[in-house]
Amino acid sequence: MSGISSQQLRAIASEFGTPAYVYDAALIRARFRALADACGDDPHALHYAIKANATLAIVRLMRECGARADANSGGEIEVALCAGFAPAEIVFTGVGKSAAELRRAVSLGVKAINAESPGEVERIAAIARDLGTVARVAIRINPDVDAESHPHISTGLSTNKFGMSIDAARAMARDIGRHPSLHIVGLHVHIGSQITKTAPLARAAETLSGLALSLMADGVPLEHLDVGGGLGIAYQPGQVVVSPEEYAAAILPAVRRTGLTLLLEPGRWIVGPAGLLLTSVVDLKAQPVDPVSNETRWFVIADAGMTDLLRPALYGAWHEIAAVSPRPGADILCDVVGPVCETTDTLGSGRRLPPVDVGDLLVVRDAGAYGSVMASNYNRRPIAAEVLVDDGAWRLIRRRQTVEELLQWDV
Ligand code: LLP
């Protein structure tokens, strides 16, 4: 949990307004280190999944920590470059890469383009031929493994749109050898996100390693095995998750058998718990008396909603909500909702909070990953400010959008 104090949060709210994302730099550094340390002396590289939080200052912080980058779009490649990553430190993943994105990645000479289909491999080969270069390609396999996470963020089943079957990948790997403009450098897998069990992660790593061993026996030269991201965090108090050590123990044995370098693409685990969404209460409204507890249930209406943090509305995700300066008195039963014109615009339902009043500050915790990156301008709502707290001080790292700025896009 972030170590940002209530006093700091009050000062940040009065300086920059709400809603605002607030991140704890020290916690981001500590979590990166914990994950890196868990990999020990085995050759490895942590490619931070930019999609989890693409705010430039956060991506720069990850680079300062010693991370490399995992980009999932042309936009994320540009963010990585802007944050100071060299092309050779960037892996590029993503279903449905456009011709322009592939051309950019090939011309930059990124460390690996994780190819998702036989057709994409052909397109990369053609672009590299055209540019007179050799593209570094890894094959993303679909291991048909159930990550046992939320179905919306599980990606490793054969019915999911991601990667290639083992048979297709085997054929493809041999084929790549025949393309003078392609160099196969690795195999890739990513079975999903917010994974809280080791078994699916171990199974995916085993599948990857088995394929690598058989390809290497056939003379296909490989450099790395990229097992993707996916390590889950505890959103609910007491929720059982996988520790970095358990994670490493689940995947390292399979990778070791190949002698190849391990690549990881962690996102959520590093930045998720290090960010919170700071919001103000804008209204309170009584609901009918709760039939179970026989008490008045309230709507606590916040100035942050699904346009700021989409996860509860999109996945039914649970984020802890707390008052910044709890008032004395008996708890209330409430639904914390946003201002957007949708009933799904609920940050948390059936919560217990200390008595609250209009103007009070609330925090929505564990919002550092897949928070600001999934914000939208629905209802013409400007995107929130972002603040980084470091060593007792804080600074604005993304300014709040204004409605005037939004209107400038209309022609
Ligand atoms: N690598 C690839 C290829 C990915 O697709 C992802 C996440 C990651 C790495 C990073 O995964 P992580 O370590 O963060 O779990 N919006 C959803 C999460 C979507 C994840 C998409 N891919 C959410 O809010 O839960």
PDB file of C-alpha atoms in Angstrom, residues 49-264:
ATOM      1  CA  ALA A  49       4.504  -3.263 -19.523  1.00  0.00           C
ATOM      2  CA  ILE A  50       3.913   0.357 -20.424  1.00  0.00           C
ATOM      3  CA  LYS A  51       0.204  -0.266 -20.928  1.00  0.00           C
ATOM      4  CA  ALA A  52      -0.251  -0.520 -17.152  1.00  0.00           C
ATOM      5  CA  ASN A  53       0.744   3.113 -16.673  1.00  0.00           C
ATOM      6  CA  ALA A  54       2.053   5.094 -19.614  1.00  0.00           C
ATOM      7  CA  THR A  55       2.492   8.474 -17.952  1.00  0.00           C
ATOM      8  CA  LEU A  56       5.938   9.614 -19.052  1.00  0.00           C
ATOM      9  CA  ALA A  57       7.312  10.277 -15.564  1.00  0.00           C
ATOM     10  CA  ILE A  58       6.311   6.770 -14.455  1.00  0.00           C
ATOM     11  CA  VAL A  59       7.884   5.177 -17.530  1.00  0.00           C
ATOM     12  CA  ARG A  60      11.050   7.227 -16.889  1.00  0.00           C
ATOM     13  CA  LEU A  61      11.068   6.087 -13.279  1.00  0.00           C
ATOM     14  CA  MET A  62      10.900   2.477 -14.444  1.00  0.00           C
ATOM     15  CA  ARG A  63      13.909   3.069 -16.714  1.00  0.00           C
ATOM     16  CA  GLU A  64      15.832   4.628 -13.826  1.00  0.00           C
ATOM     17  CA  CYS A  65      15.050   1.494 -11.812  1.00  0.00           C
ATOM     18  CA  GLY A  66      16.746  -0.608 -14.483  1.00  0.00           C
ATOM     19  CA  ALA A  67      13.674  -1.850 -16.314  1.00  0.00           C
ATOM     20  CA  ARG A  68      13.404  -2.299 -20.055  1.00  0.00           C
ATOM     21  CA  ALA A  69      10.184  -1.733 -21.935  1.00  0.00           C
ATOM     22  CA  ASP A  70       7.252  -3.707 -23.316  1.00  0.00           C
ATOM     23  CA  ALA A  71       5.239  -1.620 -25.767  1.00  0.00           C
ATOM     24  CA  ASN A  72       1.847  -2.654 -27.045  1.00  0.00           C
ATOM     25  CA  SER A  73       1.259  -0.050 -29.733  1.00  0.00           C
ATOM     26  CA  GLY A  74       3.033   2.526 -31.839  1.00  0.00           C
ATOM     27  CA  GLY A  75       2.061   5.097 -29.216  1.00  0.00           C
ATOM     28  CA  GLU A  76       3.714   3.109 -26.438  1.00  0.00           C
ATOM     29  CA  ILE A  77       6.878   2.701 -28.549  1.00  0.00           C
ATOM     30  CA  GLU A  78       7.057   6.508 -28.815  1.00  0.00           C
ATOM     31  CA  VAL A  79       6.504   6.851 -25.053  1.00  0.00           C
ATOM     32  CA  ALA A  80       9.335   4.369 -24.437  1.00  0.00           C
ATOM     33  CA  LEU A  81      11.682   6.295 -26.731  1.00  0.00           C
ATOM     34  CA  CYS A  82      10.657   9.576 -25.136  1.00  0.00           C
ATOM     35  CA  ALA A  83      11.400   8.089 -21.705  1.00  0.00           C
ATOM     36  CA  GLY A  84      14.925   7.315 -22.904  1.00  0.00           C
ATOM     37  CA  PHE A  85      14.743   3.624 -23.748  1.00  0.00           C
ATOM     38  CA  ALA A  86      16.941   2.487 -26.635  1.00  0.00           C
ATOM     39  CA  PRO A  87      15.158   0.483 -29.353  1.00  0.00           C
ATOM     40  CA  ALA A  88      17.229  -2.547 -28.316  1.00  0.00           C
ATOM     41  CA  GLU A  89      15.528  -2.369 -24.898  1.00  0.00           C
ATOM     42  CA  ILE A  90      11.980  -2.472 -26.287  1.00  0.00           C
ATOM     43  CA  VAL A  91       9.864  -5.503 -27.097  1.00  0.00           C
ATOM     44  CA  PHE A  92       6.775  -4.845 -29.175  1.00  0.00           C
ATOM     45  CA  THR A  93       3.698  -6.999 -28.623  1.00  0.00           C
ATOM     46  CA  GLY A  94       0.093  -6.662 -29.704  1.00  0.00           C
ATOM     47  CA  VAL A  95      -2.664  -8.286 -31.657  1.00  0.00           C
ATOM     48  CA  GLY A  96      -3.379  -6.327 -34.829  1.00  0.00           C
ATOM     49  CA  LYS A  97      -0.242  -4.247 -35.322  1.00  0.00           C
ATOM     50  CA  SER A  98      -0.788  -1.853 -38.222  1.00  0.00           C
ATOM     51  CA  ALA A  99       1.558  -1.632 -41.195  1.00  0.00           C
ATOM     52  CA  ALA A 100       2.743   1.774 -39.955  1.00  0.00           C
ATOM     53  CA  GLU A 101       3.460   0.408 -36.470  1.00  0.00           C
ATOM     54  CA  LEU A 102       5.392  -2.550 -37.877  1.00  0.00           C
ATOM     55  CA  ARG A 103       7.380  -0.304 -40.196  1.00  0.00           C
ATOM     56  CA  ARG A 104       8.328   1.944 -37.290  1.00  0.00           C
ATOM     57  CA  ALA A 105       9.357  -1.019 -35.112  1.00  0.00           C
ATOM     58  CA  VAL A 106      11.394  -2.636 -37.889  1.00  0.00           C
ATOM     59  CA  SER A 107      13.147   0.581 -38.836  1.00  0.00           C
ATOM     60  CA  LEU A 108      14.000   1.301 -35.202  1.00  0.00           C
ATOM     61  CA  GLY A 109      15.378  -2.214 -34.797  1.00  0.00           C
ATOM     62  CA  VAL A 110      13.540  -3.084 -31.586  1.00  0.00           C
ATOM     63  CA  LYS A 111      14.791  -6.000 -29.515  1.00  0.00           C
ATOM     64  CA  ALA A 112      11.893  -8.226 -30.591  1.00  0.00           C
ATOM     65  CA  ILE A 113       8.599  -7.922 -32.388  1.00  0.00           C
ATOM     66  CA  ASN A 114       6.383 -10.521 -30.780  1.00  0.00           C
ATOM     67  CA  ALA A 115       4.545 -11.828 -33.832  1.00  0.00           C
ATOM     68  CA  GLU A 116       0.994 -12.981 -33.287  1.00  0.00           C
ATOM     69  CA  SER A 117       0.175 -14.749 -36.559  1.00  0.00           C
ATOM     70  CA  PRO A 118       1.777 -16.342 -39.631  1.00  0.00           C
ATOM     71  CA  GLY A 119       0.409 -13.452 -41.717  1.00  0.00           C
ATOM     72  CA  GLU A 120       2.078 -10.916 -39.461  1.00  0.00           C
ATOM     73  CA  VAL A 121       5.429 -12.700 -39.805  1.00  0.00           C
ATOM     74  CA  GLU A 122       5.092 -12.403 -43.590  1.00  0.00           C
ATOM     75  CA  ARG A 123       4.286  -8.700 -43.300  1.00  0.00           C
ATOM     76  CA  ILE A 124       7.296  -8.086 -41.047  1.00  0.00           C
ATOM     77  CA  ALA A 125       9.520  -9.959 -43.514  1.00  0.00           C
ATOM     78  CA  ALA A 126       8.259  -7.834 -46.407  1.00  0.00           C
ATOM     79  CA  ILE A 127       8.790  -4.583 -44.504  1.00  0.00           C
ATOM     80  CA  ALA A 128      12.306  -5.586 -43.429  1.00  0.00           C
ATOM     81  CA  ARG A 129      13.148  -6.609 -47.015  1.00  0.00           C
ATOM     82  CA  ASP A 130      11.847  -3.287 -48.229  1.00  0.00           C
ATOM     83  CA  LEU A 131      13.917  -1.398 -45.659  1.00  0.00           C
ATOM     84  CA  GLY A 132      16.998  -3.510 -46.397  1.00  0.00           C
ATOM     85  CA  THR A 133      17.283  -4.708 -42.825  1.00  0.00           C
ATOM     86  CA  VAL A 134      16.803  -7.818 -40.699  1.00  0.00           C
ATOM     87  CA  ALA A 135      13.909  -7.745 -38.215  1.00  0.00           C
ATOM     88  CA  ARG A 136      14.211  -9.477 -34.856  1.00  0.00           C
ATOM     89  CA  VAL A 137      11.097 -11.564 -34.339  1.00  0.00           C
ATOM     90  CA  ALA A 138       9.790 -13.660 -31.462  1.00  0.00           C
ATOM     91  CA  ILE A 139       6.785 -15.915 -31.866  1.00  0.00           C
ATOM     92  CA  ARG A 140       3.894 -15.459 -29.484  1.00  0.00           C
ATOM     93  CA  ILE A 141       2.403 -18.824 -28.731  1.00  0.00           C
ATOM     94  CA  ASN A 142      -1.064 -19.540 -27.446  1.00  0.00           C
ATOM     95  CA  PRO A 143      -0.510 -22.388 -24.971  1.00  0.00           C
ATOM     96  CA  ASP A 144      -4.235 -23.070 -24.426  1.00  0.00           C
ATOM     97  CA  VAL A 145      -3.844 -22.490 -20.687  1.00  0.00           C
ATOM     98  CA  ASP A 146      -6.609 -21.019 -18.547  1.00  0.00           C
ATOM     99  CA  ALA A 147      -5.123 -18.212 -16.437  1.00  0.00           C
ATOM    100  CA  GLU A 148      -8.118 -18.557 -14.071  1.00  0.00           C
ATOM    101  CA  SER A 149      -8.424 -14.790 -13.938  1.00  0.00           C
ATOM    102  CA  HIS A 150     -11.365 -12.610 -15.061  1.00  0.00           C
ATOM    103  CA  PRO A 151     -12.403 -13.858 -18.531  1.00  0.00           C
ATOM    104  CA  HIS A 152     -12.017 -10.342 -19.975  1.00  0.00           C
ATOM    105  CA  ILE A 153      -8.299 -10.336 -19.167  1.00  0.00           C
ATOM    106  CA  SER A 154      -7.466 -13.996 -19.796  1.00  0.00           C
ATOM    107  CA  THR A 155      -5.572 -14.407 -23.049  1.00  0.00           C
ATOM    108  CA  GLY A 156      -4.086 -17.909 -23.083  1.00  0.00           C
ATOM    109  CA  LEU A 157      -6.944 -20.102 -24.276  1.00  0.00           C
ATOM    110  CA  SER A 158      -7.058 -21.365 -27.846  1.00  0.00           C
ATOM    111  CA  THR A 159     -10.390 -19.563 -28.212  1.00  0.00           C
ATOM    112  CA  ASN A 160      -8.723 -16.212 -27.351  1.00  0.00           C
ATOM    113  CA  LYS A 161      -7.461 -14.003 -30.164  1.00  0.00           C
ATOM    114  CA  PHE A 162      -3.841 -14.012 -29.005  1.00  0.00           C
ATOM    115  CA  GLY A 163      -0.791 -15.838 -30.339  1.00  0.00           C
ATOM    116  CA  MET A 164      -0.318 -18.960 -32.438  1.00  0.00           C
ATOM    117  CA  SER A 165      -0.902 -22.620 -31.657  1.00  0.00           C
ATOM    118  CA  ILE A 166       2.171 -24.697 -30.838  1.00  0.00           C
ATOM    119  CA  ASP A 167       1.958 -26.434 -34.216  1.00  0.00           C
ATOM    120  CA  ALA A 168       1.661 -23.164 -36.105  1.00  0.00           C
ATOM    121  CA  ALA A 169       4.530 -21.694 -34.074  1.00  0.00           C
ATOM    122  CA  ARG A 170       6.747 -24.716 -34.788  1.00  0.00           C
ATOM    123  CA  ALA A 171       6.095 -24.463 -38.525  1.00  0.00           C
ATOM    124  CA  MET A 172       6.584 -20.711 -38.395  1.00  0.00           C
ATOM    125  CA  ALA A 173       9.908 -20.940 -36.543  1.00  0.00           C
ATOM    126  CA  ARG A 174      11.305 -23.215 -39.230  1.00  0.00           C
ATOM    127  CA  ASP A 175       9.911 -20.940 -41.915  1.00  0.00           C
ATOM    128  CA  ILE A 176      11.559 -17.862 -40.458  1.00  0.00           C
ATOM    129  CA  GLY A 177      14.943 -19.471 -41.108  1.00  0.00           C
ATOM    130  CA  ARG A 178      14.141 -19.272 -44.813  1.00  0.00           C
ATOM    131  CA  HIS A 179      13.533 -15.507 -44.679  1.00  0.00           C
ATOM    132  CA  PRO A 180      16.812 -13.630 -45.056  1.00  0.00           C
ATOM    133  CA  SER A 181      15.118 -10.502 -43.657  1.00  0.00           C
ATOM    134  CA  LEU A 182      14.040 -12.186 -40.393  1.00  0.00           C
ATOM    135  CA  HIS A 183      15.993 -13.293 -37.377  1.00  0.00           C
ATOM    136  CA  ILE A 184      14.100 -15.396 -34.841  1.00  0.00           C
ATOM    137  CA  VAL A 185      15.241 -14.409 -31.376  1.00  0.00           C
ATOM    138  CA  GLY A 186      12.740 -15.915 -28.992  1.00  0.00           C
ATOM    139  CA  LEU A 187       9.374 -17.268 -28.011  1.00  0.00           C
ATOM    140  CA  HIS A 188       6.716 -15.313 -26.165  1.00  0.00           C
ATOM    141  CA  VAL A 189       3.654 -16.123 -24.117  1.00  0.00           C
ATOM    142  CA  HIS A 190       1.220 -14.027 -22.067  1.00  0.00           C
ATOM    143  CA  ILE A 191      -1.766 -15.897 -20.681  1.00  0.00           C
ATOM    144  CA  GLY A 192      -3.539 -13.056 -18.906  1.00  0.00           C
ATOM    145  CA  SER A 193      -3.466 -10.489 -16.156  1.00  0.00           C
ATOM    146  CA  GLN A 194      -4.265 -10.368 -12.426  1.00  0.00           C
ATOM    147  CA  ILE A 195      -3.275 -14.028 -12.106  1.00  0.00           C
ATOM    148  CA  THR A 196      -3.354 -15.233  -8.508  1.00  0.00           C
ATOM    149  CA  LYS A 197      -2.289 -18.885  -8.900  1.00  0.00           C
ATOM    150  CA  THR A 198       1.114 -20.302  -9.840  1.00  0.00           C
ATOM    151  CA  ALA A 199      -0.116 -23.388 -11.716  1.00  0.00           C
ATOM    152  CA  PRO A 200      -1.225 -21.644 -14.944  1.00  0.00           C
ATOM    153  CA  LEU A 201       1.965 -19.545 -15.008  1.00  0.00           C
ATOM    154  CA  ALA A 202       4.098 -22.673 -14.548  1.00  0.00           C
ATOM    155  CA  ARG A 203       2.166 -24.539 -17.234  1.00  0.00           C
ATOM    156  CA  ALA A 204       2.640 -21.718 -19.744  1.00  0.00           C
ATOM    157  CA  ALA A 205       6.368 -21.538 -18.995  1.00  0.00           C
ATOM    158  CA  GLU A 206       6.655 -25.334 -19.388  1.00  0.00           C
ATOM    159  CA  THR A 207       4.928 -25.207 -22.760  1.00  0.00           C
ATOM    160  CA  LEU A 208       7.189 -22.395 -23.924  1.00  0.00           C
ATOM    161  CA  SER A 209      10.303 -24.163 -22.740  1.00  0.00           C
ATOM    162  CA  GLY A 210       9.265 -27.488 -24.318  1.00  0.00           C
ATOM    163  CA  LEU A 211       8.786 -25.811 -27.688  1.00  0.00           C
ATOM    164  CA  ALA A 212      12.096 -23.943 -27.341  1.00  0.00           C
ATOM    165  CA  LEU A 213      13.991 -27.168 -26.603  1.00  0.00           C
ATOM    166  CA  SER A 214      12.523 -28.932 -29.616  1.00  0.00           C
ATOM    167  CA  LEU A 215      13.230 -25.968 -31.903  1.00  0.00           C
ATOM    168  CA  MET A 216      16.804 -25.651 -30.639  1.00  0.00           C
ATOM    169  CA  ALA A 217      17.283 -29.390 -31.224  1.00  0.00           C
ATOM    170  CA  ASP A 218      16.247 -28.709 -34.832  1.00  0.00           C
ATOM    171  CA  GLY A 219      18.906 -26.023 -35.081  1.00  0.00           C
ATOM    172  CA  VAL A 220      16.701 -22.953 -34.591  1.00  0.00           C
ATOM    173  CA  PRO A 221      18.838 -20.436 -32.675  1.00  0.00           C
ATOM    174  CA  LEU A 222      16.978 -18.668 -29.869  1.00  0.00           C
ATOM    175  CA  GLU A 223      18.102 -15.977 -27.423  1.00  0.00           C
ATOM    176  CA  HIS A 224      15.259 -15.578 -24.964  1.00  0.00           C
ATOM    177  CA  LEU A 225      11.991 -16.841 -23.555  1.00  0.00           C
ATOM    178  CA  ASP A 226       9.492 -14.101 -22.773  1.00  0.00           C
ATOM    179  CA  VAL A 227       6.823 -15.254 -20.328  1.00  0.00           C
ATOM    180  CA  GLY A 228       4.829 -12.004 -20.457  1.00  0.00           C
ATOM    181  CA  GLY A 229       3.261 -10.349 -17.430  1.00  0.00           C
ATOM    182  CA  GLY A 230       0.219 -11.206 -15.374  1.00  0.00           C
ATOM    183  CA  LEU A 231       1.263 -11.351 -11.730  1.00  0.00           C
ATOM    184  CA  GLY A 232      -1.763 -10.340  -9.649  1.00  0.00           C
ATOM    185  CA  ILE A 233      -2.034  -8.057  -6.629  1.00  0.00           C
ATOM    186  CA  ALA A 234      -4.261  -8.139  -3.541  1.00  0.00           C
ATOM    187  CA  TYR A 235      -7.060  -5.636  -4.156  1.00  0.00           C
ATOM    188  CA  GLN A 236      -9.054  -6.920  -1.185  1.00  0.00           C
ATOM    189  CA  PRO A 237      -7.594  -7.164   2.296  1.00  0.00           C
ATOM    190  CA  GLY A 238      -6.429 -10.728   2.879  1.00  0.00           C
ATOM    191  CA  GLN A 239      -6.704 -11.727  -0.775  1.00  0.00           C
ATOM    192  CA  VAL A 240      -4.233 -14.552  -1.481  1.00  0.00           C
ATOM    193  CA  VAL A 241      -1.799 -13.721  -4.264  1.00  0.00           C
ATOM    194  CA  VAL A 242       1.487 -15.089  -5.609  1.00  0.00           C
ATOM    195  CA  SER A 243       4.666 -13.596  -4.130  1.00  0.00           C
ATOM    196  CA  PRO A 244       7.596 -12.680  -6.409  1.00  0.00           C
ATOM    197  CA  GLU A 245       9.533 -15.619  -4.965  1.00  0.00           C
ATOM    198  CA  GLU A 246       6.700 -18.063  -5.678  1.00  0.00           C
ATOM    199  CA  TYR A 247       6.366 -16.563  -9.146  1.00  0.00           C
ATOM    200  CA  ALA A 248      10.065 -17.025  -9.884  1.00  0.00           C
ATOM    201  CA  ALA A 249       9.957 -20.578  -8.512  1.00  0.00           C
ATOM    202  CA  ALA A 250       7.030 -21.359 -10.834  1.00  0.00           C
ATOM    203  CA  ILE A 251       8.712 -20.231 -14.039  1.00  0.00           C
ATOM    204  CA  LEU A 252      12.475 -20.391 -13.574  1.00  0.00           C
ATOM    205  CA  PRO A 253      12.935 -24.195 -13.600  1.00  0.00           C
ATOM    206  CA  ALA A 254      11.361 -24.473 -17.062  1.00  0.00           C
ATOM    207  CA  VAL A 255      13.389 -21.568 -18.435  1.00  0.00           C
ATOM    208  CA  ARG A 256      16.643 -22.859 -16.900  1.00  0.00           C
ATOM    209  CA  ARG A 257      16.359 -26.112 -18.846  1.00  0.00           C
ATOM    210  CA  THR A 258      16.739 -24.115 -22.063  1.00  0.00           C
ATOM    211  CA  GLY A 259      19.715 -22.031 -20.950  1.00  0.00           C
ATOM    212  CA  LEU A 260      17.957 -19.007 -22.483  1.00  0.00           C
ATOM    213  CA  THR A 261      17.499 -15.539 -20.976  1.00  0.00           C
ATOM    214  CA  LEU A 262      14.171 -14.998 -19.219  1.00  0.00           C
ATOM    215  CA  LEU A 263      12.150 -11.930 -20.146  1.00  0.00           C
ATOM    216  CA  LEU A 264       9.248 -10.766 -17.994  1.00  0.00           C
TER     217      LEU A 264
END
